[in-house]
């Protein structure tokens, strides 16, 4: 039994006449009569009474047609749902990100994605870079945003592009001696209690701080550890010490704090977007299209690695991890 048999039966019931039903279906009457007869043999019951007044469903036919109508509706809905999923209009996207990405560029990107793809279920997970890389490699995330290019087992299978550049800044309480200064230097930082990200979560950042302050710096070894930039800023506001973090923090001023540049200017690892090279799911492609639109430089880097795509392209192109 095929979907066309259901359509034939429903059309015949609607027109109550083989000739008119055949005309509506765009086929000749004899093939329609044969298809209905074949359908009745397969069902094992007479579905239509053939009378001089017309062709009418039997009791068995009425029961069959009620189910057939629902079945065809489901087939149509399945086709529509499949097409929408193929265009990235439905589905699921699992995104892991570090907290500082919520300052820039995630707000604009997520806002636009939500407006354009309201039926894609976003699963958002704030997590440190090393954790998001491991989750991405394990297939627990679809895309990750962290600091520096992913490293470790499986990282070679990821496509990674920088989406933001940062340098080191310091934040202190408005009552701190450094408040009001435009900058602080390395010698000043070595004499202060510091607030930094945990080394096990953001090893690239800690490596940079060790290079700047010295591998065995007492200030660094005795630093207060804070797991996100908001906690770094909050602890600095409480007078716990000098918070060190990305210049992206400047977009999140808080009353009672003061930001200083760090001299010499110290670049931090890039903010990097990564995803599995083999994963070209429609929902991921839709997310990358929003990235292309909101961040033209990032879009150019994606196009360089993956080739340019239009927003309607389903994206089954092979990728080379970079």
Short mmCIF file of C-alpha atoms in Angstrom, two decimals:
data_model
loop_
_atom_site.label_atom_id
_atom_site.label_comp_id
_atom_site.label_asym_id
_atom_site.label_seq_id
_atom_site.Cartn_x
_atom_site.Cartn_y
_atom_site.Cartn_z
CA UNK A 1 0.00 0.00 0.00
CA UNK A 2 1.37 3.38 -1.03
CA UNK A 3 0.40 6.95 -0.32
CA UNK A 4 -1.10 7.25 -3.80
CA UNK A 5 -3.61 4.50 -2.96
CA UNK A 6 -4.79 6.59 -0.02
CA UNK A 7 -5.11 9.67 -2.22
CA UNK A 8 -7.04 7.71 -4.85
CA UNK A 9 -9.51 6.41 -2.26
CA UNK A 10 -10.04 9.83 -0.69
CA UNK A 11 -10.55 11.49 -4.07
CA UNK A 12 -13.05 8.82 -5.10
CA UNK A 13 -15.00 9.32 -1.88
CA UNK A 14 -15.01 13.08 -2.46
CA UNK A 15 -16.32 12.88 -6.04
CA UNK A 16 -18.46 9.71 -5.67
CA UNK A 17 -17.75 8.87 -9.30
CA UNK A 18 -14.84 7.06 -10.95
CA UNK A 19 -14.75 9.34 -13.99
CA UNK A 20 -14.79 12.60 -12.03
CA UNK A 21 -12.26 11.27 -9.52
CA UNK A 22 -9.94 10.15 -12.33
CA UNK A 23 -10.19 13.60 -13.91
CA UNK A 24 -9.35 15.28 -10.60
CA UNK A 25 -6.34 12.99 -10.22
CA UNK A 26 -5.19 13.51 -13.80
CA UNK A 27 -5.33 9.81 -14.71
CA UNK A 28 -7.60 7.64 -16.84
CA UNK A 29 -10.61 5.90 -15.29
CA UNK A 30 -9.52 2.26 -15.90
CA UNK A 31 -6.24 2.61 -13.96
CA UNK A 32 -8.14 4.24 -11.08
CA UNK A 33 -10.70 1.40 -11.01
CA UNK A 34 -7.88 -1.14 -10.98
CA UNK A 35 -5.99 0.64 -8.19
CA UNK A 36 -9.11 0.78 -5.99
CA UNK A 37 -9.79 -2.90 -6.66
CA UNK A 38 -6.19 -3.76 -5.77
CA UNK A 39 -6.52 -1.71 -2.58
CA UNK A 40 -9.69 -3.56 -1.58
CA UNK A 41 -7.98 -6.91 -2.12
CA UNK A 42 -5.03 -5.82 0.04
CA UNK A 43 -7.30 -4.53 2.81
CA UNK A 44 -9.49 -7.60 2.57
CA UNK A 45 -12.77 -5.71 2.53
CA UNK A 46 -14.98 -3.88 0.05
CA UNK A 47 -14.37 -0.17 0.58
CA UNK A 48 -16.89 1.27 -1.88
CA UNK A 49 -20.39 0.41 -3.04
CA UNK A 50 -20.74 0.92 -6.78
CA UNK A 51 -24.33 2.05 -7.46
CA UNK A 52 -26.18 3.79 -10.26
CA UNK A 53 -26.37 6.90 -8.09
CA UNK A 54 -22.63 6.93 -7.52
CA UNK A 55 -19.75 5.34 -5.65
CA UNK A 56 -20.03 5.52 -1.87
CA UNK A 57 -17.88 4.25 1.02
CA UNK A 58 -19.00 1.14 2.85
CA UNK A 59 -18.72 0.95 6.65
CA UNK A 60 -15.28 -0.55 6.16
CA UNK A 61 -14.47 2.16 3.65
CA UNK A 62 -15.50 4.96 6.04
CA UNK A 63 -13.23 3.53 8.73
CA UNK A 64 -10.39 3.15 6.25
CA UNK A 65 -10.80 6.69 4.87
CA UNK A 66 -10.70 8.28 8.33
CA UNK A 67 -7.31 6.68 8.97
CA UNK A 68 -6.12 7.35 5.44
CA UNK A 69 -6.84 11.07 5.78
CA UNK A 70 -4.83 11.24 9.01
CA UNK A 71 -2.02 9.22 7.46
CA UNK A 72 -1.76 11.56 4.47
CA UNK A 73 -1.80 14.56 6.80
CA UNK A 74 1.09 13.00 8.72
CA UNK A 75 3.01 12.29 5.51
CA UNK A 76 2.56 15.91 4.43
CA UNK A 77 3.61 17.17 7.86
CA UNK A 78 6.63 14.86 7.81
CA UNK A 79 7.73 16.30 4.47
CA UNK A 80 7.31 19.86 5.74
CA UNK A 81 9.18 19.09 8.96
CA UNK A 82 12.00 17.40 7.05
CA UNK A 83 12.36 20.37 4.71
CA UNK A 84 12.42 22.82 7.64
CA UNK A 85 15.00 20.75 9.47
CA UNK A 86 17.14 20.58 6.31
CA UNK A 87 17.06 24.40 6.15
CA UNK A 88 18.12 24.67 9.80
CA UNK A 89 14.76 26.10 10.87
CA UNK A 90 14.25 23.42 13.53
CA UNK A 91 16.50 21.12 15.52
CA UNK A 92 18.98 21.62 18.33
CA UNK A 93 22.24 23.50 18.76
CA UNK A 94 24.47 22.85 21.78
CA UNK A 95 26.84 25.74 22.48
CA UNK A 96 29.58 25.84 25.10
CA UNK A 97 31.16 29.22 25.86
CA UNK A 98 33.36 31.06 28.32
CA UNK A 99 31.72 33.84 30.34
CA UNK A 100 33.60 36.67 28.63
CA UNK A 101 31.99 35.74 25.30
CA UNK A 102 28.71 36.99 26.78
CA UNK A 103 30.18 40.49 26.69
CA UNK A 104 31.07 40.25 23.02
CA UNK A 105 30.10 38.90 20.48
CA UNK A 106 27.51 36.42 21.80
CA UNK A 107 24.70 38.87 22.71
CA UNK A 108 24.24 40.09 19.13
CA UNK A 109 24.83 36.65 17.63
CA UNK A 110 22.41 34.81 19.92
CA UNK A 111 19.82 37.57 19.61
CA UNK A 112 19.86 37.41 15.83
CA UNK A 113 19.90 33.61 15.76
CA UNK A 114 16.90 33.48 18.10
CA UNK A 115 14.95 35.89 15.91
CA UNK A 116 15.79 34.11 12.66
CA UNK A 117 15.55 30.54 13.95
CA UNK A 118 13.01 30.67 16.82
CA UNK A 119 12.25 26.94 16.62
CA UNK A 120 15.85 25.77 16.93
CA UNK A 121 16.34 24.70 20.53
CA UNK A 122 19.45 26.36 21.93
CA UNK A 123 21.24 24.50 24.72
CA UNK A 124 23.73 26.91 26.27
CA UNK A 125 26.49 25.81 28.62
CA UNK A 126 28.95 28.17 30.28
CA UNK A 127 32.21 26.29 30.69
CA UNK A 128 35.94 26.78 30.69
CA UNK A 129 37.90 26.35 27.46
CA UNK A 130 39.45 22.98 28.28
CA UNK A 131 36.07 21.55 29.25
CA UNK A 132 34.29 22.85 26.16
CA UNK A 133 37.04 21.44 23.93
CA UNK A 134 36.70 18.01 25.53
CA UNK A 135 32.90 18.16 25.21
CA UNK A 136 33.16 19.17 21.56
CA UNK A 137 35.55 16.33 20.73
CA UNK A 138 33.28 13.89 22.60
CA UNK A 139 30.25 15.00 20.58
CA UNK A 140 28.52 16.57 23.58
CA UNK A 141 28.57 20.04 22.00
CA UNK A 142 27.99 21.28 18.45
CA UNK A 143 30.05 24.46 18.77
CA UNK A 144 32.35 25.94 21.40
CA UNK A 145 33.77 29.38 22.10
CA UNK A 146 36.91 29.49 24.21
CA UNK A 147 40.30 31.11 24.62
CA UNK A 148 42.98 30.00 22.20
CA UNK A 149 42.96 27.23 19.65
CA UNK A 150 41.79 23.89 21.07
CA UNK A 151 44.54 21.52 22.09
CA UNK A 152 44.70 17.89 23.09
CA UNK A 153 43.45 14.59 21.72
CA UNK A 154 40.93 15.08 18.92
CA UNK A 155 41.58 18.81 18.50
CA UNK A 156 43.01 18.17 15.03
CA UNK A 157 39.50 17.22 13.87
CA UNK A 158 38.09 20.64 14.75
CA UNK A 159 37.64 23.69 12.56
CA UNK A 160 38.63 26.79 14.56
CA UNK A 161 38.47 30.48 13.69
CA UNK A 162 39.26 33.52 15.86
CA UNK A 163 36.24 35.69 16.63
CA UNK A 164 37.82 38.24 18.96
CA UNK A 165 41.16 39.64 20.08
CA UNK A 166 42.04 40.73 23.61
CA UNK A 167 44.80 42.11 25.74
CA UNK A 168 45.31 42.13 29.49
CA UNK A 169 43.71 44.78 31.69
CA UNK A 170 43.52 45.24 35.45
CA UNK A 171 40.48 46.10 37.54
CA UNK A 172 40.61 47.48 41.08
CA UNK A 173 38.28 48.92 43.68
CA UNK A 174 37.63 52.65 43.37
CA UNK A 175 39.34 52.99 46.77
CA UNK A 176 42.48 51.13 45.67
CA UNK A 177 45.71 53.16 45.30
CA UNK A 178 45.75 52.38 41.57
CA UNK A 179 42.27 53.82 41.02
CA UNK A 180 42.57 56.89 38.79
CA UNK A 181 45.68 55.59 37.01
CA UNK A 182 45.44 54.96 33.30
CA UNK A 183 47.83 52.02 33.53
CA UNK A 184 49.79 49.77 35.86
CA UNK A 185 53.09 48.13 35.09
CA UNK A 186 54.41 44.67 35.79
CA UNK A 187 56.43 45.70 38.86
CA UNK A 188 53.27 47.18 40.43
CA UNK A 189 51.33 43.99 39.78
CA UNK A 190 54.03 41.85 41.36
CA UNK A 191 53.51 43.76 44.63
CA UNK A 192 49.73 43.23 44.73
CA UNK A 193 47.30 40.50 45.67
CA UNK A 194 45.95 39.27 42.35
CA UNK A 195 42.67 37.77 41.18
CA UNK A 196 43.00 35.46 38.16
CA UNK A 197 41.28 32.67 36.24
CA UNK A 198 42.10 29.10 37.34
CA UNK A 199 45.05 27.56 35.55
CA UNK A 200 43.35 24.21 35.05
CA UNK A 201 40.43 25.89 33.25
CA UNK A 202 42.29 28.48 31.17
CA UNK A 203 45.87 27.22 30.82
CA UNK A 204 46.66 29.56 27.91
CA UNK A 205 45.86 32.61 30.06
CA UNK A 206 47.93 31.41 33.00
CA UNK A 207 50.85 30.63 30.69
CA UNK A 208 50.73 34.23 29.46
CA UNK A 209 50.62 35.58 33.02
CA UNK A 210 53.60 33.46 34.01
CA UNK A 211 55.53 34.84 31.07
CA UNK A 212 54.59 38.38 32.11
CA UNK A 213 55.06 38.13 35.90
CA UNK A 214 57.60 35.33 36.14
CA UNK A 215 57.10 31.61 36.39
CA UNK A 216 57.62 31.56 40.17
CA UNK A 217 55.96 34.90 40.93
CA UNK A 218 54.66 34.88 44.55
CA UNK A 219 51.84 37.19 43.49
CA UNK A 220 50.65 34.67 40.94
CA UNK A 221 51.10 31.56 43.07
CA UNK A 222 49.17 33.21 45.91
CA UNK A 223 46.47 34.72 43.69
CA UNK A 224 42.76 34.38 44.40
CA UNK A 225 41.14 32.20 41.77
CA UNK A 226 37.85 33.27 40.15
CA UNK A 227 36.12 31.17 37.52
CA UNK A 228 34.64 33.96 35.40
CA UNK A 229 35.22 37.63 34.63
CA UNK A 230 32.15 38.76 36.55
CA UNK A 231 33.58 37.17 39.71
CA UNK A 232 36.98 38.76 39.02
CA UNK A 233 35.33 42.19 38.75
CA UNK A 234 33.16 41.56 41.81
CA UNK A 235 36.08 40.49 43.99
CA UNK A 236 38.09 43.50 42.84
CA UNK A 237 35.16 45.75 43.77
CA UNK A 238 35.25 44.20 47.25
CA UNK A 239 38.90 45.19 47.64
CA UNK A 240 40.23 41.63 47.53
CA UNK A 241 43.00 42.59 45.11
CA UNK A 242 43.83 43.49 41.53
CA UNK A 243 41.76 41.55 39.02
CA UNK A 244 43.44 40.54 35.78
CA UNK A 245 41.39 39.68 32.73
CA UNK A 246 40.61 40.39 29.09
CA UNK A 247 40.03 43.89 27.76
CA UNK A 248 36.52 42.67 26.94
CA UNK A 249 35.81 43.41 30.62
CA UNK A 250 35.78 47.10 29.74
CA UNK A 251 32.33 46.61 28.22
CA UNK A 252 30.97 45.59 31.65
CA UNK A 253 31.72 48.53 33.97
CA UNK A 254 30.60 48.18 37.56
CA UNK A 255 30.11 50.88 40.15
CA UNK A 256 32.98 51.00 42.60
CA UNK A 257 35.62 49.73 40.18
CA UNK A 258 38.38 51.21 38.03
CA UNK A 259 40.07 49.68 34.98
CA UNK A 260 43.73 50.15 34.09
CA UNK A 261 45.73 49.13 31.07
CA UNK A 262 48.65 46.79 31.81
CA UNK A 263 52.06 47.83 30.51
CA UNK A 264 53.71 46.47 28.56
CA UNK A 265 50.61 45.70 26.52
CA UNK A 266 50.09 41.96 26.83
CA UNK A 267 48.02 40.13 24.19
CA UNK A 268 45.79 37.35 25.45
CA UNK A 269 44.78 34.24 23.50
CA UNK A 270 42.16 34.93 20.84
CA UNK A 271 38.54 34.17 21.46
CA UNK A 272 38.04 31.15 19.17
CA UNK A 273 34.95 29.49 17.72
CA UNK A 274 35.33 25.75 17.06
CA UNK A 275 33.21 22.91 15.72
CA UNK A 276 33.70 19.41 14.38
CA UNK A 277 34.93 19.41 10.77
CA UNK A 278 32.62 16.51 9.94
CA UNK A 279 29.55 18.18 11.49
CA UNK A 280 27.68 20.12 8.84
CA UNK A 281 24.23 19.86 10.40
CA UNK A 282 21.66 22.39 9.19
CA UNK A 283 21.34 23.97 12.66
CA UNK A 284 25.12 24.47 12.83
CA UNK A 285 25.16 25.88 9.29
CA UNK A 286 22.42 28.31 10.26
CA UNK A 287 24.47 29.43 13.27
CA UNK A 288 27.55 29.90 11.10
CA UNK A 289 25.48 31.99 8.68
CA UNK A 290 24.59 34.33 11.55
CA UNK A 291 28.27 34.52 12.49
CA UNK A 292 29.07 35.41 8.87
CA UNK A 293 26.48 38.19 8.92
CA UNK A 294 27.35 39.64 12.32
CA UNK A 295 31.11 39.23 12.12
CA UNK A 296 32.28 39.79 8.51
CA UNK A 297 35.94 39.12 9.31
CA UNK A 298 34.99 35.82 10.90
CA UNK A 299 32.77 35.03 7.92
CA UNK A 300 35.71 35.55 5.59
CA UNK A 301 37.82 33.14 7.67
CA UNK A 302 35.02 30.54 7.60
CA UNK A 303 34.63 30.92 3.86
CA UNK A 304 38.38 30.49 3.43
CA UNK A 305 38.25 27.18 5.30
CA UNK A 306 34.87 25.84 4.23
CA UNK A 307 34.07 27.69 1.01
CA UNK A 308 31.32 30.33 0.70
CA UNK A 309 27.75 29.21 1.28
CA UNK A 310 24.40 30.85 0.80
CA UNK A 311 21.96 30.79 3.73
CA UNK A 312 19.72 28.26 1.95
CA UNK A 313 22.51 25.80 1.14
CA UNK A 314 22.21 22.58 3.10
CA UNK A 315 25.96 22.30 3.49
CA UNK A 316 27.02 18.79 2.69
CA UNK A 317 30.45 20.02 1.50
CA UNK A 318 33.47 18.24 2.87
CA UNK A 319 35.61 20.28 5.25
CA UNK A 320 39.29 20.35 5.99
CA UNK A 321 40.00 21.00 9.69
CA UNK A 322 42.14 24.02 10.42
#
